[in-house]
Short mmCIF file of C-alpha atoms and ligand atoms in Angstrom, two decimals:
data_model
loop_
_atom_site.label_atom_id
_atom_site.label_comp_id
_atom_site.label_asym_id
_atom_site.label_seq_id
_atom_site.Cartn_x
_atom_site.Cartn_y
_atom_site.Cartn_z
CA UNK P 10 146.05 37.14 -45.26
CA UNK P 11 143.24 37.20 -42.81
CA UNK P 12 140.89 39.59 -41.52
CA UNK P 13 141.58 40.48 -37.56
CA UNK P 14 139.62 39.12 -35.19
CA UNK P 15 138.11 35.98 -37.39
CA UNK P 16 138.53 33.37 -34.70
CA UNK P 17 137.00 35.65 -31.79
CA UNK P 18 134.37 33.25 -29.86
CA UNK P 19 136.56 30.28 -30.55
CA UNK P 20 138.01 28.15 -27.77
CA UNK P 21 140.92 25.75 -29.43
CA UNK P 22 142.89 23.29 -27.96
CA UNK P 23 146.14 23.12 -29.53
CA UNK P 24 148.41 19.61 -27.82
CA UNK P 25 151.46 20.26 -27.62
CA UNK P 26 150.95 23.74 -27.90
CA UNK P 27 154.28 24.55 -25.41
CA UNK P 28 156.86 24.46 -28.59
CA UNK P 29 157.46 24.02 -32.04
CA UNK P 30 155.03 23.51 -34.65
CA UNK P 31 152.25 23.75 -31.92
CA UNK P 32 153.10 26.98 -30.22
CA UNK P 33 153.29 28.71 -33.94
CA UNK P 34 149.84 27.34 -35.12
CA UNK P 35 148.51 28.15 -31.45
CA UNK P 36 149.85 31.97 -31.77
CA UNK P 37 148.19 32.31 -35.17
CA UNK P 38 144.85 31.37 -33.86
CA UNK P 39 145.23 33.64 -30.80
CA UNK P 40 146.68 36.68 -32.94
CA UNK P 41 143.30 36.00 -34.58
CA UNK P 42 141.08 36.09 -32.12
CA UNK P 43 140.84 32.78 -30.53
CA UNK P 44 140.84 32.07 -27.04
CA UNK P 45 144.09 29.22 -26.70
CA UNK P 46 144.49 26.00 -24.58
CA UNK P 47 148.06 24.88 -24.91
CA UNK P 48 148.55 21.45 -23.28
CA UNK P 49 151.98 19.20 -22.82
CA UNK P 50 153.81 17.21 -20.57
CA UNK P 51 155.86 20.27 -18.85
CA UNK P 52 154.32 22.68 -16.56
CA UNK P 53 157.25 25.55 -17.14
CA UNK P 54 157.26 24.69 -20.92
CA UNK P 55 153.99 25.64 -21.18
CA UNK P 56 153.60 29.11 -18.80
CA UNK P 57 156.47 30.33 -20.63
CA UNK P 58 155.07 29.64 -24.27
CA UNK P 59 151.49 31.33 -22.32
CA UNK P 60 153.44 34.40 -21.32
CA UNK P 61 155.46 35.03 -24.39
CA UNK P 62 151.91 34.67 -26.81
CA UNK P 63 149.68 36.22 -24.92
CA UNK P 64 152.75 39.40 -24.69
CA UNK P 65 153.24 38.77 -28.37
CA UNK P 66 149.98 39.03 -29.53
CA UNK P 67 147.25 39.69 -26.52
CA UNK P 68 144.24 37.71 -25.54
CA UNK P 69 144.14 34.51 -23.26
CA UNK P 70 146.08 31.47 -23.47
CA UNK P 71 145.64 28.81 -20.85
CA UNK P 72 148.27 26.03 -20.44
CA UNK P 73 147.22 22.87 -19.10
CA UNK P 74 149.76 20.07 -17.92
CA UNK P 75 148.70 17.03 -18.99
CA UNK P 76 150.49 13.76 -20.52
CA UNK P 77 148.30 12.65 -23.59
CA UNK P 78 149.53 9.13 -23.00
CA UNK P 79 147.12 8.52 -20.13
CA UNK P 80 143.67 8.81 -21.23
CA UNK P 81 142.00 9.03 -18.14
CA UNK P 82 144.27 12.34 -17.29
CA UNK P 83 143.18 13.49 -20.93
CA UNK P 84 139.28 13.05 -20.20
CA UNK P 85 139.92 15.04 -16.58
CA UNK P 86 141.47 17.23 -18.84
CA UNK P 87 138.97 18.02 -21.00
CA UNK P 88 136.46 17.96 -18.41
CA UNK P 89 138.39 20.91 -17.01
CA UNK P 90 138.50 23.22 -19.70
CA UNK P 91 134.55 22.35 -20.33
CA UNK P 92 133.77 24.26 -16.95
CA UNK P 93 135.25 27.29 -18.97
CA UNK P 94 133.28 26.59 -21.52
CA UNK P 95 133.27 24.07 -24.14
CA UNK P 96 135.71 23.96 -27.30
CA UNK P 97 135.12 24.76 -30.52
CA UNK P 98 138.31 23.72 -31.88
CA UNK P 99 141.07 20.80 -31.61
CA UNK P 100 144.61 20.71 -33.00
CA UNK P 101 146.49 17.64 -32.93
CA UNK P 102 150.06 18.32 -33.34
CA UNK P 103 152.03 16.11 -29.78
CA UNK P 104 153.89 14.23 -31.55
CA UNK P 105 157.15 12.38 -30.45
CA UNK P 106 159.95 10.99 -33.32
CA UNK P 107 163.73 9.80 -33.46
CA UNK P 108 165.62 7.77 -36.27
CA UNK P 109 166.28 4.04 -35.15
CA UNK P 110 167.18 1.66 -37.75
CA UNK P 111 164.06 -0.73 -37.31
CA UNK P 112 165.99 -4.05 -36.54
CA UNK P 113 167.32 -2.09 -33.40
CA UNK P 114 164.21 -0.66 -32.35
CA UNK P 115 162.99 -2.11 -28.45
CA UNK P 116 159.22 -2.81 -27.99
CA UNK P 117 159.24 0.00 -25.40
CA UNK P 118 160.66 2.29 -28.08
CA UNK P 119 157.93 1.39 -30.87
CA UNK P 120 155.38 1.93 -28.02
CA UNK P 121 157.36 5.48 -26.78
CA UNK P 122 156.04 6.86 -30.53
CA UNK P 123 153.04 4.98 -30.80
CA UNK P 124 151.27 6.21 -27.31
CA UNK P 125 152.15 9.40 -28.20
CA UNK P 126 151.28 10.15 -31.93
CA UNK P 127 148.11 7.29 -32.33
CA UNK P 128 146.70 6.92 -29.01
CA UNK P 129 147.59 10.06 -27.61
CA UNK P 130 145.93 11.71 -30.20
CA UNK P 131 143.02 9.15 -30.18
CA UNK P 132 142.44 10.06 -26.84
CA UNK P 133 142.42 14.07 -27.08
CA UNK P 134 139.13 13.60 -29.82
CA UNK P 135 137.67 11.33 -28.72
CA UNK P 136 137.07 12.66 -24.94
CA UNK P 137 136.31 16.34 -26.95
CA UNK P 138 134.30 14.93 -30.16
CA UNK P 139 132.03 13.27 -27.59
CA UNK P 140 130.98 16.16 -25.68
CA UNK P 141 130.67 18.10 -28.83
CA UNK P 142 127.87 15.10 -29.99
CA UNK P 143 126.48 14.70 -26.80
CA UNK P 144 125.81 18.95 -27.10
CA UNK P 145 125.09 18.89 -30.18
CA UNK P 146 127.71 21.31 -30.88
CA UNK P 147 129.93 21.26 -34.11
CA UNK P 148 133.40 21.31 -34.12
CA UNK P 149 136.83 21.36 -36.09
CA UNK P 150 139.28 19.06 -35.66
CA UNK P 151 143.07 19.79 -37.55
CA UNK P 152 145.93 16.70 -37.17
CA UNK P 153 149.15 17.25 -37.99
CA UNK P 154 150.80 14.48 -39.79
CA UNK P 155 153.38 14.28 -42.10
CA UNK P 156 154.17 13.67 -46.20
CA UNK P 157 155.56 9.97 -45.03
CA UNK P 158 151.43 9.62 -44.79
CA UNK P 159 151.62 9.10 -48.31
CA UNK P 160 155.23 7.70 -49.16
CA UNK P 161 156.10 5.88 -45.94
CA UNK P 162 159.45 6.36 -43.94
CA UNK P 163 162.56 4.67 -43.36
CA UNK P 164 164.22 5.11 -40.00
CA UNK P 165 160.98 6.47 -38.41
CA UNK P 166 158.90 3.25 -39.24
CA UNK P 167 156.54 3.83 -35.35
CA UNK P 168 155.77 7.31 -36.31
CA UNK P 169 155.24 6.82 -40.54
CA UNK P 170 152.77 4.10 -39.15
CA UNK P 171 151.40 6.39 -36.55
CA UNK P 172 150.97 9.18 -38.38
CA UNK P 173 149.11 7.12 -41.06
CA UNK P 174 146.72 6.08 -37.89
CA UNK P 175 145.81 9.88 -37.64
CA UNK P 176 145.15 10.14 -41.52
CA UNK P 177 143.34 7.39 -41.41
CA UNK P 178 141.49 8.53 -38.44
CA UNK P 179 140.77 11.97 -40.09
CA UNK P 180 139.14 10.17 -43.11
CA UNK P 181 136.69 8.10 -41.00
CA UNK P 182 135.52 10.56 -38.80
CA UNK P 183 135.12 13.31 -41.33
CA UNK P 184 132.57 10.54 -42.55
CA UNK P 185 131.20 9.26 -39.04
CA UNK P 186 130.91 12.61 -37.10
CA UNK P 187 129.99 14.53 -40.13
CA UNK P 188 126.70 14.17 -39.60
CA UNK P 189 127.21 16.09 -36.14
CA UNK P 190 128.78 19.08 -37.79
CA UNK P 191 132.54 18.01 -37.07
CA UNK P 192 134.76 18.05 -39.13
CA UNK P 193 138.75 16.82 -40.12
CA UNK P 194 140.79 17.86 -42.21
CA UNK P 195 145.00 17.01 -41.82
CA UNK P 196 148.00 18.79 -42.83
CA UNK P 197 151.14 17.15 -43.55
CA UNK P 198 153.92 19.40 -42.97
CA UNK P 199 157.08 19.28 -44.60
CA UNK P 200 160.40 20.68 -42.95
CA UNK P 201 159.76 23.42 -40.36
CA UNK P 202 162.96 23.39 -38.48
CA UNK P 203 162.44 22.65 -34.81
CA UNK P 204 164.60 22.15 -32.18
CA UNK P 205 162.98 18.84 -31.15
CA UNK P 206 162.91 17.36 -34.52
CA UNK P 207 166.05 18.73 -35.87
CA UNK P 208 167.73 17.36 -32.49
CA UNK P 209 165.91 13.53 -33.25
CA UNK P 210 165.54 13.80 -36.73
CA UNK P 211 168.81 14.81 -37.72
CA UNK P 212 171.59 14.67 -35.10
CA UNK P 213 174.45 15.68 -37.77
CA UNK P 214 176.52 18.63 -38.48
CA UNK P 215 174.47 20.79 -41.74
CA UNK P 216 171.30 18.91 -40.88
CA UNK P 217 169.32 19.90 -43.95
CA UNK P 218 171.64 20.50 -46.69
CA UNK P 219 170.56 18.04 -48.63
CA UNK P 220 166.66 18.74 -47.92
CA UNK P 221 167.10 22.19 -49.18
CA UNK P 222 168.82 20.98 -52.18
CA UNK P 223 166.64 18.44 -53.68
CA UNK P 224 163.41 20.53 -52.78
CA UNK P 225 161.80 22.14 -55.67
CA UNK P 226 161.84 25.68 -54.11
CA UNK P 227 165.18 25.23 -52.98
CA UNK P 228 164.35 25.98 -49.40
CA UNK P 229 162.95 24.94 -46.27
CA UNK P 230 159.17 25.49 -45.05
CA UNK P 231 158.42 28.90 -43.02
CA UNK P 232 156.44 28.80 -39.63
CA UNK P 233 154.19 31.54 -40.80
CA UNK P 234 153.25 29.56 -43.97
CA UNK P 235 152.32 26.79 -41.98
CA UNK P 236 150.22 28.34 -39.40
CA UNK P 237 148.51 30.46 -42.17
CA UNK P 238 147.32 27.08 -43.47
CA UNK P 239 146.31 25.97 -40.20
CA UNK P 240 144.33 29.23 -39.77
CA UNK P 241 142.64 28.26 -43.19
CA UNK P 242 141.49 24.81 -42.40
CA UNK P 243 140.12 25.84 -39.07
CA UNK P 244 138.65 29.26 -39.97
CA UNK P 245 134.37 29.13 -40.30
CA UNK P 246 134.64 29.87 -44.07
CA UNK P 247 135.53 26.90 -45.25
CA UNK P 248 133.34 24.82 -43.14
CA UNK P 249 132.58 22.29 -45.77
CA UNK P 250 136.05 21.28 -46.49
CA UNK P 251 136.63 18.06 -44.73
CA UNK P 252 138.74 14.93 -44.52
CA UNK P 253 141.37 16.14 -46.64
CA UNK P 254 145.17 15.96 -45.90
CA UNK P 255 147.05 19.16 -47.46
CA UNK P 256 150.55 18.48 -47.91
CA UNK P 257 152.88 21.48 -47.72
CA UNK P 258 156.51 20.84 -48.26
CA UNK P 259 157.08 22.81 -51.90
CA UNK P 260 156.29 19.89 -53.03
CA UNK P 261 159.37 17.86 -52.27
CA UNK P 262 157.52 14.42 -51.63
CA UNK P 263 156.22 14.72 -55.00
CA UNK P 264 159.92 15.51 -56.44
CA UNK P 265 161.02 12.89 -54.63
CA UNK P 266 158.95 9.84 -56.04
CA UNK P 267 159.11 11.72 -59.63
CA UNK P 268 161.00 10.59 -62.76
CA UNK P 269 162.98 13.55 -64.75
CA UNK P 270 164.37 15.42 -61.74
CA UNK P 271 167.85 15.51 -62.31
CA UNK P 272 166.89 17.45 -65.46
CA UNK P 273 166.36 20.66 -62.71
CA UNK P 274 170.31 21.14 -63.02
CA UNK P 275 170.16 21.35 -66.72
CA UNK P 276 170.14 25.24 -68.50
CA UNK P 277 169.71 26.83 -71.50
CA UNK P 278 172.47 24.92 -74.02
CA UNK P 279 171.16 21.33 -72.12
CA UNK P 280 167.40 22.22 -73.35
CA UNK P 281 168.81 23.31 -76.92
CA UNK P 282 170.86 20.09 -77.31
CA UNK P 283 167.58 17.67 -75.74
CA UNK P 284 165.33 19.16 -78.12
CA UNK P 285 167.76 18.91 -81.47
CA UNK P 286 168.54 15.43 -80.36
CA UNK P 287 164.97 14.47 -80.43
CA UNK P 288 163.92 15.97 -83.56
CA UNK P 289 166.78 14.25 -85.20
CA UNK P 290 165.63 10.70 -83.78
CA UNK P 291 161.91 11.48 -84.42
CA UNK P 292 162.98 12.50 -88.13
CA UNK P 293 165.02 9.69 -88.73
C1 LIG A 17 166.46 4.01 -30.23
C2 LIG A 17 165.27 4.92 -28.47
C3 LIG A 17 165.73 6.24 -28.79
C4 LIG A 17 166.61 6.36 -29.93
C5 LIG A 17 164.39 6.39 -27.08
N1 LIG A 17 164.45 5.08 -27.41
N2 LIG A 17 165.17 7.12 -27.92
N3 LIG A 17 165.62 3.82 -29.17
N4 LIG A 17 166.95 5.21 -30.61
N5 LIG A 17 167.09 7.52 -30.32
C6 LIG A 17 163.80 3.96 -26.70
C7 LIG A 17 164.43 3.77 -25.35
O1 LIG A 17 165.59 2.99 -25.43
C8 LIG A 17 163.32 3.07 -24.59
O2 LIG A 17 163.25 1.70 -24.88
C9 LIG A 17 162.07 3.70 -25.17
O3 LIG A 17 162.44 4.28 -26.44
C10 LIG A 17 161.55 4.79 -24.29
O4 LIG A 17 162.62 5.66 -23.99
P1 LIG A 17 162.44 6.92 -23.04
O5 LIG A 17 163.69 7.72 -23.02
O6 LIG A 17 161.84 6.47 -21.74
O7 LIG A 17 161.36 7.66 -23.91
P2 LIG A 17 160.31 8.74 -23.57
O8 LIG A 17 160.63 9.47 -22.30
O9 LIG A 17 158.99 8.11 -23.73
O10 LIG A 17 160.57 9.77 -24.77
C11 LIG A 17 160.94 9.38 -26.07
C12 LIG A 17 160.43 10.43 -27.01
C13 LIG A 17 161.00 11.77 -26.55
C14 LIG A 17 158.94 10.36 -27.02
C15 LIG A 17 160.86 10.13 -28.41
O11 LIG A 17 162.17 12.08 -27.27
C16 LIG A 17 160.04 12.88 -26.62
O12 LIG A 17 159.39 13.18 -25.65
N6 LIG A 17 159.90 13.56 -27.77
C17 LIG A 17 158.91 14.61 -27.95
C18 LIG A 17 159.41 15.63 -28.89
C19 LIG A 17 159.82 15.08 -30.22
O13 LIG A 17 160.10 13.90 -30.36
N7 LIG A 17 159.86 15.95 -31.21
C20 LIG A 17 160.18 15.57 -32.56
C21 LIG A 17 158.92 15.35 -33.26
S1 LIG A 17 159.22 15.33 -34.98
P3 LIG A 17 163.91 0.56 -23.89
O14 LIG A 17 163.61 -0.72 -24.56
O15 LIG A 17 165.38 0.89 -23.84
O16 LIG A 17 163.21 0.74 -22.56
C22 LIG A 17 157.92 14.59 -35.66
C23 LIG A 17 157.80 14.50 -37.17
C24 LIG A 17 158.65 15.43 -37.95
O17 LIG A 17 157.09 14.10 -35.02
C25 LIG A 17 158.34 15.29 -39.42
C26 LIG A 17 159.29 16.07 -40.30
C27 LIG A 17 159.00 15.89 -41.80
#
């Protein structure tokens, strides 16, 4: 889908590059060229996700420990990787998530979801969009929220309204730091089974049995599919696309706020009958 070797001279930061959604985008951009910083909260997480790209697809991948709670460890961060050299690319994807039925949901637990996904992620740009002004150098900056952006969430009320922080945060930088040659752009993800969300997400037996069914494309999102995306909205050729939030879920949010979708089970004779029965009214 790409050519080889389109993201060589590029220095990303991918957060919570160690697993999951992260560590897929991260070994897309590295397969393609792109020299990778993976940061998290665990040390092993990360060297083991750094060994197992860089065996998987070559080139350098350089884990950093760092909890993007604290912004004062995210700015000593960032300072740090500068001294390699400075970034060219950011992808927000930390992220943190478990169903709570609101009413039963502790201060410290909206705040456990909140510090992660809005601050957290507040942090991370703003310590590298700042040295990107102050150098005058431009930059790309991808956030990965989710399709409750746009519909809202029950059960996961701190991160729909977190997540909605980042979109909105994509949208009014694309417009404030355009002007410096950054740019944002957001993808919200649909399912792309993951150990840590299908563990908080959905704790049940058959967790997504019902997600598969009532999707449009009867099935569940592929990592590659997602990554390829990411590897889109970051790649130089599409420089001027910018504070736009691509959904990518087979369009299942769509199906799900849509009139007319139970008419998916109907077949052949179903279609005959509907369209006899409403030429007969219509005639009538
Ligand atoms: C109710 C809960 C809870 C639960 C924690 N809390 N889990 N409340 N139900 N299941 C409350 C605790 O009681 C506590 O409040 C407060 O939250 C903090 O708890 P800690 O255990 O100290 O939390 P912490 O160590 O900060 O970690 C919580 C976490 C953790 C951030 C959610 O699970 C984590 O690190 N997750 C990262 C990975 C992850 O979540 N991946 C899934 C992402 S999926 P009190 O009042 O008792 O002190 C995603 C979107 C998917 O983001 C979209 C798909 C479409």
């Amino acid at each position: 889908m790409f050519a080889p070797g389109i993201f060589k001279g590029h220095r990303i930061l991918v957060t919570g590059g160690g697993s999951g959604l992260g560590k897929e985008i991260g070994g897309r951009l590295l397969e393609l060229g792109a020299t990778l910083y993976i940061c998290g909260r665990r040390e092993s997480v990360l060297r083991d996700a750094a060994d197992e790209l860089q065996q998987r697809y070559g080139g350098q991948v350089i884990p950093v420990a760092v909890d993007i709670r604290d912004a004062r460890a995210v700015d000593a961060m960032v300072a740090r990787i500068w001294e390699d050299g400075p970034l060219t690319g950011l992808v927000n994807n930390a992220a943190g998530n478990f169903v709570s039925r609101t009413e039963d949901l502790s201060a410290n637990g909206f705040d456990a979801i909140a510090n992660i996904v809005l601050h957290g992620t507040f942090y991370v740009t703003q310590s590298v969009g700042k040295r990107w002004i102050e150098q005058k150098r431009k930059g790309s900056v991808l956030s990965i929220v989710t399709t409750w952006v746009r519909t809202g969430s029950p059960f996961v009320v701190p991160s729909a309204m977190s997540k909605a922080g980042v979109d909105a945060m994509t949208k009014s930088l694309a417009t404030e730091w355009g002007r410096h040659g950054i740019r944002f752009n957001a993808i919200a993800p649909g399912i792309f089974p993951t150990e840590g969300a299908t563990a908080r997400l959905r704790p049940g037996s058959d967790p997504h049995a019902r997600e598969i069914a009532d999707n449009p494309s009867g099935r569940l999102g592929q990592m590659h599919e997602l990554a390829n995306l990411a590897a889109f909205l970051m790649a130089d050729g599409c420089e001027w696309l910018s504070g736009e939030t691509i959904a990518i879920d087979g369009a299942y949010h769509l199906a799900q706020g849509a009139y007319f979708t139970h008419y998916m089970e109907w077949g052949d004779e179903q279609w005959r009958e509907s369209r006899e029965r409403i030429k007969a009214q219509t005639e009538a």
